[in-house]
Coordinates of C-alpha atoms in Angstrom, one line a residue:
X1137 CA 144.5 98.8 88.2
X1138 CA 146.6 95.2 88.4
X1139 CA 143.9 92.8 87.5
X1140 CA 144.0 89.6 90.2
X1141 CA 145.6 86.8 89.5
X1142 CA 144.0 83.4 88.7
X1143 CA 146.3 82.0 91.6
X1144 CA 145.0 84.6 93.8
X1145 CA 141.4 84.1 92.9
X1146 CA 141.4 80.4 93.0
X1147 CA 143.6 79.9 96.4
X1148 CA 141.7 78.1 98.6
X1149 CA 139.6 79.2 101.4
X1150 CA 141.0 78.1 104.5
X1151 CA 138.4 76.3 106.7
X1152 CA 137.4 78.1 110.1
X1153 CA 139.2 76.2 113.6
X1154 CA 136.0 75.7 115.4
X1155 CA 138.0 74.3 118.2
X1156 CA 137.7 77.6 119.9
X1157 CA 134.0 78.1 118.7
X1158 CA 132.6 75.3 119.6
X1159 CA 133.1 73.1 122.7
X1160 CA 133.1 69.3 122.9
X1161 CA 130.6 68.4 125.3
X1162 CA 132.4 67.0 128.6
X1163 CA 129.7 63.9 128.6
X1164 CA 130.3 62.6 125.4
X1165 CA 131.8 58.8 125.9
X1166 CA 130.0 55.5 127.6
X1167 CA 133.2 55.0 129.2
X1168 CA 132.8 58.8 130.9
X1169 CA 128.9 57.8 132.2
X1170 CA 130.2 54.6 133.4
X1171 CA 133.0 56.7 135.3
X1172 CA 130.5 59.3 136.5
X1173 CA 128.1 56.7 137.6
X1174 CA 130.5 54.5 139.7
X1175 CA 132.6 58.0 141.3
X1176 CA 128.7 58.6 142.3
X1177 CA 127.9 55.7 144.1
X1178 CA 131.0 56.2 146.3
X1179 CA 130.3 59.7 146.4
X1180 CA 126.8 58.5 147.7
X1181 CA 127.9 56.3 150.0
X1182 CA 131.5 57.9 151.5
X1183 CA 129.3 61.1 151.5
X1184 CA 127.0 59.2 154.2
X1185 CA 129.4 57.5 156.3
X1186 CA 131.7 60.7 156.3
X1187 CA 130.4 63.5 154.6
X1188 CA 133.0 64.2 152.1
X1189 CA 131.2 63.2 148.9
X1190 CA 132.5 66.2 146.8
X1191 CA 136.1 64.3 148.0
X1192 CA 135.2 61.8 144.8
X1193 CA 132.6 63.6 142.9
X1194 CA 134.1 67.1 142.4
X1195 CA 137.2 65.4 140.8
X1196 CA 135.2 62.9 138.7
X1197 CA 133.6 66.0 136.9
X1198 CA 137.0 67.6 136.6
X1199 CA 138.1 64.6 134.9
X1200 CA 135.6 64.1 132.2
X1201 CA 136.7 67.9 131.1
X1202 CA 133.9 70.3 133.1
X1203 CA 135.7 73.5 134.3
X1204 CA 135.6 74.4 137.6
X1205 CA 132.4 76.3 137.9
X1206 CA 130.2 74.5 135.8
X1207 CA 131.9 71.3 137.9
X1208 CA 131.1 72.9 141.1
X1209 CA 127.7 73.5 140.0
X1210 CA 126.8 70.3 138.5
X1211 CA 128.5 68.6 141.8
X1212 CA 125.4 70.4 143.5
X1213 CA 122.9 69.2 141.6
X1214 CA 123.9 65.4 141.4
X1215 CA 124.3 65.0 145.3
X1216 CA 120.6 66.1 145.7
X1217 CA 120.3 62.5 145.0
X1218 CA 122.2 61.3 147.8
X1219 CA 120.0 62.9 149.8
X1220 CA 116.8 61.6 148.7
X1221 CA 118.8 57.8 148.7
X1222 CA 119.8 58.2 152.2
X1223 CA 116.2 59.9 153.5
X1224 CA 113.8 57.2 151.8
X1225 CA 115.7 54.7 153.8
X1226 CA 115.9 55.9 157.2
X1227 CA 114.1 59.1 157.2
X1228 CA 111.9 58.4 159.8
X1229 CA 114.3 57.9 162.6
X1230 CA 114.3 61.5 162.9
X1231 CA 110.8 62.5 162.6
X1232 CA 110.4 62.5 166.3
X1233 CA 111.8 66.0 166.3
X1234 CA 108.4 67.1 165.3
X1235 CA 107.9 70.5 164.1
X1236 CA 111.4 71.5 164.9
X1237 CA 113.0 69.1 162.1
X1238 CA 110.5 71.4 159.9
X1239 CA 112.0 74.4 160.7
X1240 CA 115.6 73.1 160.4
X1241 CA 114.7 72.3 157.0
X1242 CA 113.7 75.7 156.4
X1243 CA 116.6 77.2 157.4
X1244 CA 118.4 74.8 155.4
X1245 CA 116.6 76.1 152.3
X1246 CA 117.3 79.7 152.9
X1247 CA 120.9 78.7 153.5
X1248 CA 121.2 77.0 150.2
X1249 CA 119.6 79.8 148.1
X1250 CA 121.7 82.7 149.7
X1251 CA 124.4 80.3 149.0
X1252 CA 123.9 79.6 145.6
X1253 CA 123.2 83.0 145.2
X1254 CA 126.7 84.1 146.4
X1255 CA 128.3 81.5 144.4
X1256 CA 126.7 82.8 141.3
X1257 CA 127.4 86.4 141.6
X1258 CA 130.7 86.8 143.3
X1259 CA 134.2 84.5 143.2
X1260 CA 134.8 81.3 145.1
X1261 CA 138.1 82.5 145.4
X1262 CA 136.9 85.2 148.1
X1263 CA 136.2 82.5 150.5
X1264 CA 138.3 79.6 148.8
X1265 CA 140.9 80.3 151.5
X1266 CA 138.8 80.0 154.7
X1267 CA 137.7 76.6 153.7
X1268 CA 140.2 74.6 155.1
X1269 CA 140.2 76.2 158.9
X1270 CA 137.1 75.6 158.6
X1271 CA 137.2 72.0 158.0
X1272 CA 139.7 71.2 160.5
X1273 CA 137.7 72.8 163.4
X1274 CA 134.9 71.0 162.5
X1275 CA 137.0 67.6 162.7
X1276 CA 138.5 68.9 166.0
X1277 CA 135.2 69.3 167.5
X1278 CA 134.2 65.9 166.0
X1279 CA 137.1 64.3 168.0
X1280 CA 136.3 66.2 170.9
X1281 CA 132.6 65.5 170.9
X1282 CA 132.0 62.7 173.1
X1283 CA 134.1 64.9 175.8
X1284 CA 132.0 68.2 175.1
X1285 CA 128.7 66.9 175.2
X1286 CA 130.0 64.9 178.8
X1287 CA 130.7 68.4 180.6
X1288 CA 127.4 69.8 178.8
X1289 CA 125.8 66.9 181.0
X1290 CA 123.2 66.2 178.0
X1291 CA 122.2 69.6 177.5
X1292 CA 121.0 70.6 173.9
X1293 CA 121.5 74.0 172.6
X1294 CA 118.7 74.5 169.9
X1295 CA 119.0 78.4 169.1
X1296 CA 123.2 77.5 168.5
X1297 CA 121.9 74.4 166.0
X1298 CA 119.6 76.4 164.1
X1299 CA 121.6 79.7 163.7
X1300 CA 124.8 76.8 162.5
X1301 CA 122.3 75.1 160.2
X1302 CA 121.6 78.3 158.6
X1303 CA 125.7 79.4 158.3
X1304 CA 126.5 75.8 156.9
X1305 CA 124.0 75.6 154.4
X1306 CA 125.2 78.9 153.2
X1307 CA 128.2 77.0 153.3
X1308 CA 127.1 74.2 151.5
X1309 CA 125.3 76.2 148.9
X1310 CA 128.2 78.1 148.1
X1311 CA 131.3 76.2 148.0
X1312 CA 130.0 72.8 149.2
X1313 CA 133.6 71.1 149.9
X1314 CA 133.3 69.2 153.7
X1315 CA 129.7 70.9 154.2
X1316 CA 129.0 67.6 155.8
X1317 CA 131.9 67.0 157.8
X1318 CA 130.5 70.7 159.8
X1319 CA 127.3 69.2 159.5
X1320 CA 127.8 66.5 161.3
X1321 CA 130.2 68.2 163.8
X1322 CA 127.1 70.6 164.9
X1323 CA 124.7 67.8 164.9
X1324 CA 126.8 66.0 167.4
X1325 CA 127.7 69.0 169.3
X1326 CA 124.4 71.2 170.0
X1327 CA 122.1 68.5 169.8
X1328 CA 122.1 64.4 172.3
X1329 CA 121.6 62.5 168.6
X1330 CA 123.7 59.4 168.6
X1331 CA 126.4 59.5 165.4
X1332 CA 123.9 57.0 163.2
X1333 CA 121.4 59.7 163.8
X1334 CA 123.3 62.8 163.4
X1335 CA 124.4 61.1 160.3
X1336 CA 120.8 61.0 159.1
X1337 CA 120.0 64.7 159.4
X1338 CA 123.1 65.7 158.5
X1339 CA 122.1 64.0 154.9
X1340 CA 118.4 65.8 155.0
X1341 CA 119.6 69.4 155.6
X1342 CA 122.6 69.2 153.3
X1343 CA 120.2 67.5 150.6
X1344 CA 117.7 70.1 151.7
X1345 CA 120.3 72.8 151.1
X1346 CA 121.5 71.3 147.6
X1347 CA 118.2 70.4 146.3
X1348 CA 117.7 74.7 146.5
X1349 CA 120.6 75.3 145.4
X1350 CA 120.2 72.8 142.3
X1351 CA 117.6 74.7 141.1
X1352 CA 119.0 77.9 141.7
X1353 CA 121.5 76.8 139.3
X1354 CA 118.9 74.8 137.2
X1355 CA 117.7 78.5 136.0
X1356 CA 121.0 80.7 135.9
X1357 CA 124.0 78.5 136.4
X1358 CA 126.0 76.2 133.8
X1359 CA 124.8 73.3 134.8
X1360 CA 126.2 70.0 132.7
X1361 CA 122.8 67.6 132.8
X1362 CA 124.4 65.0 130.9
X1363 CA 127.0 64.5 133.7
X1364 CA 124.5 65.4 136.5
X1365 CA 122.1 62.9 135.7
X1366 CA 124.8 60.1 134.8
X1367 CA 126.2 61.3 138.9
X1368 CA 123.1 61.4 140.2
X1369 CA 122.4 57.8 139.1
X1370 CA 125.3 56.4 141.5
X1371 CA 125.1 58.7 144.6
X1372 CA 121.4 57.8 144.8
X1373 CA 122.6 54.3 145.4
X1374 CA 125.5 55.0 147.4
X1375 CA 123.3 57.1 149.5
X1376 CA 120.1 54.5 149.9
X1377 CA 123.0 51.9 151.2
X1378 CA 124.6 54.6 153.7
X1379 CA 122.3 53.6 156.2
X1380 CA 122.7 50.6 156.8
X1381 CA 126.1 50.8 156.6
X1382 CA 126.7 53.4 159.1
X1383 CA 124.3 51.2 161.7
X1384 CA 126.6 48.4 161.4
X1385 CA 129.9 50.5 162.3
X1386 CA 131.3 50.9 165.8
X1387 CA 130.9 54.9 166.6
X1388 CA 134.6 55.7 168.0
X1389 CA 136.6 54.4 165.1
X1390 CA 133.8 55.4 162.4
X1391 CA 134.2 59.3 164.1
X1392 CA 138.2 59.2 163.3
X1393 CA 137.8 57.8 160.2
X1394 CA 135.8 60.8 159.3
X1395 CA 137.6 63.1 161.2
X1396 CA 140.7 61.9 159.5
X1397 CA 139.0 62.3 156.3
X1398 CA 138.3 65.7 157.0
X1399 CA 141.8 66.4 158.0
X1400 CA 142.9 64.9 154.5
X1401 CA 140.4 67.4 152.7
X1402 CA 141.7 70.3 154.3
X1403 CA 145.3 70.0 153.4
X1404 CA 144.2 68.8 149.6
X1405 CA 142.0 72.2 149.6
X1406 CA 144.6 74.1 151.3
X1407 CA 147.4 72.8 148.7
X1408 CA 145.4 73.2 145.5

């Protein structure tokens, strides 16, 4: 038997990559909470005024290195907060509705756990492609609102809202992108709420819808807390100064804006 050689037994071990053991933690830089912060308050506050805070906030987390799912969840969680920012400021300009507002928040709930179910058990990709088509009708009926609700003659249609609350907050629980955009667009079109209005429920079912979703995820999904909480932070500001932006803009060019917005979404989503 050849005995081994000294060279043999002596060579040196070679140390173990753990680049592909171990993962840097995407949150791991002031810079990157500073980042995530600011992309948050404008995420807060563009997700007000037009609905499209995943616009800024999705791509923030893809840029501080989160992959797409745990982005997508994460993204959930944080813009519970713009919710809450947007609701302890003008909430009350909607309580009027009474014990209906409490049953569209219900439906907003179920919405947001069926859609945060789906997310975690199937592939965004399945409904990835529908996503834009559905973003540009909802901007089309959001141009064509003011016209609409004229030939309804002030009609509101509250078994249409509820059964669209319950389809978008699937939406929104699922994939997310523009939920408020089609938010909005139903607000305006089943129901006589003036845009400022519209604007403020839109924010309370989507938050509603999020907030179940964010804990759906809180307990199965890949949640990055770090980045959530650092998010969080800034759309809770951006949504608490919403408000009183949106009460201070004229209503015609403040609906193309986001309509244009929406349009801009949709071809980004439909290019990616």
């Amino acid at each position: 038997m050849t005995p081994v050689s000294t060279v043999e037994r002596r060579a040196p071990r070679r140390r173990r990559s753990t680049s592909s053991t171990r993962a840097e933690p995407p949150l791991h830089t002031v810079v990157e909470a500073v980042l995530l912060v600011v992309a948050g308050y404008f995420a807060g506050l563009i997700g007000y005024v037009t609905g499209l805070a995943s616009l800024v906030s999705y791509p923030a987390l893809l840029a501080v290195g989160l992959p797409p799912v745990a982005a997508n969840v994460t993204n959930t969680v944080s813009l519970v907060a713009v919710g809450i920012g947007s609701t302890a400021g003008a909430g009350k300009s909607v309580l009027h509705h009474g014990r209906r507002l409490w049953w569209w928040v219900l439906l907003s709930a179920v919405g947001g756990a069926i859609g945060a179910a789906l997310l975690l058990n199937t592939s965004p990709d399945s409904f990835a492609a529908a996503v834009p088509a559905l973003i540009v009708l909802a901007c089309l009926a959001l141009l064509a609102q003011p016209t609409l609700r004229r030939l309804a003659g002030g009609r509101e249609f509250p078994g249409i809202y509820a059964i669209a609350l319950l389809l978008i907050a699937v939406y929104g629980g699922y994939f997310g992108a523009g939920a408020g955009v089609v938010f909005l667009a139903a607000t305006l079109m089943c129901t006589a709420e003036p845009l400022w209005r519209a604007s403020i429920l839109k924010s309370l079912m989507l938050g509603v819808a999020n907030l179940v979703a964010a804990v759906w995820f809180a307990l199965t999904g890949p949640v990055d807390w770090p980045a959530a909480a650092a998010m969080a932070v800034g759309c809770l500001l951006g949504g608490r100064t919403g408000p009183p932006v949106v009460a201070h803009l004229p209503e015609r060019p403040l609906r193309i804006g986001v309509a244009l917005a929406g349009f801009g979404l949709a071809a980004w989503l439909w290019a990616r």
